[in-house]
């Protein structure tokens, strides 16, 4: 069984999907971490991100392992290094390459064959798992997402103006919504949940009841 959660950056998908998976006794798959890993390793190896064939070769050969909240690339723990602003800024080069998306889609599908999963990303309900048991499109207003991000960063000792975060977020949304393949869009049969004014526990409760109604 597969439950997909798609939506824009900062909608809280990862933490909500992780908690939902734990409540349902399902595994959790953070597909953004895969795009981050390919980007990070390409940057580390000095691969030209504009060279689609070189990035494709790297992605095809790379062994990505996701376990709990840790990520390994060819056996190296990259859990922290895939979350830097430099990686985030460069992901779009990797995520725009159709052949790289095919490779990662294949890795995602082969992971879920033997277990029940909650998967999270941008294209899970549309491209990767069109037959998912339940599809959620999780969103919130741009301002609310930027304010949440600001609070998260503050908790880690980083103070960044909400206007700057909003501008970066708008850019990422536009890139995610406008790519030729795997673009960010709600599947026709997805349930859209807007989380403005809800705290995380309320969102998890809401998703759990939506999913259980479909099981
Ligand atoms: O979810 P996260 O913010 O870690 O994803 C990072 C980026 O990876 C997204 O902005 C998007 O460009 C890309 N991505 C994607 N398809 C997915 C998951 C992430 O293109 N399924």
GROMACS .gro file of N, CA and C and ligand atoms in nm, residues 6-7 9-10 13-14 30-33 35-36 83 88 91-92 95-96 101 105 108 120-124 128 172 175-176 179 181-182, ligand 1:
model
  120
    6UNK      N    1   0.229   1.503  -0.159
    6UNK     CA    2   0.302   1.600  -0.242
    6UNK      C    3   0.265   1.740  -0.195
    7UNK      N    4   0.348   1.836  -0.237
    7UNK     CA    5   0.316   1.975  -0.204
    7UNK      C    6   0.440   2.062  -0.214
    9UNK      N    7   0.746   2.347  -0.119
    9UNK     CA    8   0.848   2.357  -0.014
    9UNK      C    9   0.789   2.426   0.108
   10UNK      N   10   0.822   2.374   0.225
   10UNK     CA   11   0.783   2.441   0.349
   10UNK      C   12   0.640   2.413   0.394
   13UNK      N   13   0.567   1.879   0.484
   13UNK     CA   14   0.540   1.743   0.437
   13UNK      C   15   0.624   1.638   0.511
   14UNK      N   16   0.755   1.665   0.521
   14UNK     CA   17   0.844   1.562   0.575
   14UNK      C   18   0.807   1.519   0.716
   30UNK      N   19   1.142   0.979   0.191
   30UNK     CA   20   1.162   1.122   0.162
   30UNK      C   21   1.232   1.131   0.026
   31UNK      N   22   1.153   1.154  -0.081
   31UNK     CA   23   1.214   1.151  -0.215
   31UNK      C   24   1.297   1.276  -0.243
   32UNK      N   25   1.267   1.387  -0.173
   32UNK     CA   26   1.350   1.507  -0.187
   32UNK      C   27   1.495   1.477  -0.147
   33UNK      N   28   1.511   1.389  -0.047
   33UNK     CA   29   1.646   1.353  -0.002
   33UNK      C   30   1.725   1.287  -0.115
   35UNK      N   31   1.692   1.356  -0.447
   35UNK     CA   32   1.737   1.464  -0.537
   35UNK      C   33   1.850   1.542  -0.472
   36UNK      N   34   1.839   1.563  -0.342
   36UNK     CA   35   1.945   1.634  -0.270
   36UNK      C   36   2.076   1.554  -0.275
   83UNK      N   37   2.154   1.909   0.312
   83UNK     CA   38   2.056   2.013   0.352
   83UNK      C   39   2.114   2.153   0.347
   88UNK      N   40   2.047   2.313  -0.192
   88UNK     CA   41   1.907   2.350  -0.220
   88UNK      C   42   1.898   2.437  -0.346
   91UNK      N   43   1.962   2.210  -0.672
   91UNK     CA   44   1.879   2.091  -0.701
   91UNK      C   45   1.806   2.102  -0.834
   92UNK      N   46   1.766   2.224  -0.868
   92UNK     CA   47   1.681   2.236  -0.987
   92UNK      C   48   1.749   2.184  -1.112
   95UNK      N   49   1.691   1.812  -1.084
   95UNK     CA   50   1.548   1.775  -1.089
   95UNK      C   51   1.485   1.802  -1.225
   96UNK      N   52   1.550   1.887  -1.305
   96UNK     CA   53   1.497   1.918  -1.439
   96UNK      C   54   1.536   1.812  -1.543
  101UNK      N   55   1.522   1.186  -1.342
  101UNK     CA   56   1.394   1.162  -1.275
  101UNK      C   57   1.351   1.017  -1.295
  105UNK      N   58   1.275   0.771  -1.003
  105UNK     CA   59   1.140   0.712  -0.996
  105UNK      C   60   1.150   0.559  -0.983
  108UNK      N   61   1.256   0.464  -0.643
  108UNK     CA   62   1.144   0.481  -0.548
  108UNK      C   63   1.045   0.366  -0.559
  120UNK      N   64   0.685   1.095   0.012
  120UNK     CA   65   0.667   1.241   0.016
  120UNK      C   66   0.754   1.306  -0.091
  121UNK      N   67   0.698   1.402  -0.165
  121UNK     CA   68   0.777   1.468  -0.269
  121UNK      C   69   0.697   1.571  -0.346
  122UNK      N   70   0.716   1.573  -0.478
  122UNK     CA   71   0.644   1.667  -0.563
  122UNK      C   72   0.558   1.594  -0.667
  123UNK      N   73   0.601   1.473  -0.705
  123UNK     CA   74   0.543   1.402  -0.820
  123UNK      C   75   0.497   1.262  -0.782
  124UNK      N   76   0.478   1.239  -0.654
  124UNK     CA   77   0.451   1.102  -0.609
  124UNK      C   78   0.313   1.053  -0.655
  128UNK      N   79   0.490   0.894  -1.005
  128UNK     CA   80   0.559   0.775  -0.953
  128UNK      C   81   0.459   0.668  -0.908
  172UNK      N   82   1.168   2.877  -0.567
  172UNK     CA   83   1.165   2.730  -0.569
  172UNK      C   84   1.028   2.679  -0.615
  175UNK      N   85   1.009   2.715  -0.986
  175UNK     CA   86   1.091   2.612  -1.054
  175UNK      C   87   1.022   2.476  -1.048
  176UNK      N   88   0.967   2.443  -0.931
  176UNK     CA   89   0.902   2.311  -0.914
  176UNK      C   90   0.774   2.300  -0.997
  179UNK      N   91   0.866   2.285  -1.430
  179UNK     CA   92   0.956   2.197  -1.505
  179UNK      C   93   0.875   2.109  -1.601
  181UNK      N   94   0.898   1.786  -1.679
  181UNK     CA   95   0.854   1.655  -1.628
  181UNK      C   96   0.855   1.657  -1.476
  182UNK      N   97   0.760   1.583  -1.417
  182UNK     CA   98   0.756   1.571  -1.271
  182UNK      C   99   0.725   1.700  -1.201
  216LIG     O1  100   1.142   1.806  -0.034
  216LIG     P1  101   1.269   1.880  -0.051
  216LIG     O2  102   1.257   2.026  -0.022
  216LIG     O3  103   1.384   1.819   0.022
  216LIG     O4  104   1.303   1.866  -0.207
  216LIG     C1  105   1.409   1.936  -0.264
  216LIG     C2  106   1.385   1.959  -0.412
  216LIG     O5  107   1.394   1.836  -0.482
  216LIG     C3  108   1.249   2.017  -0.450
  216LIG     O6  109   1.245   2.159  -0.445
  216LIG     C4  110   1.231   1.968  -0.592
  216LIG     O7  111   1.295   2.055  -0.681
  216LIG     C5  112   1.305   1.835  -0.592
  216LIG     N1  113   1.215   1.722  -0.583
  216LIG     C6  114   1.157   1.675  -0.698
  216LIG     N2  115   1.076   1.565  -0.693
  216LIG     C7  116   1.052   1.502  -0.578
  216LIG     C8  117   1.109   1.548  -0.458
  216LIG     C9  118   1.189   1.662  -0.463
  216LIG     O8  119   1.177   1.733  -0.806
  216LIG     N3  120   0.976   1.391  -0.577
   0.00000   0.00000   0.00000
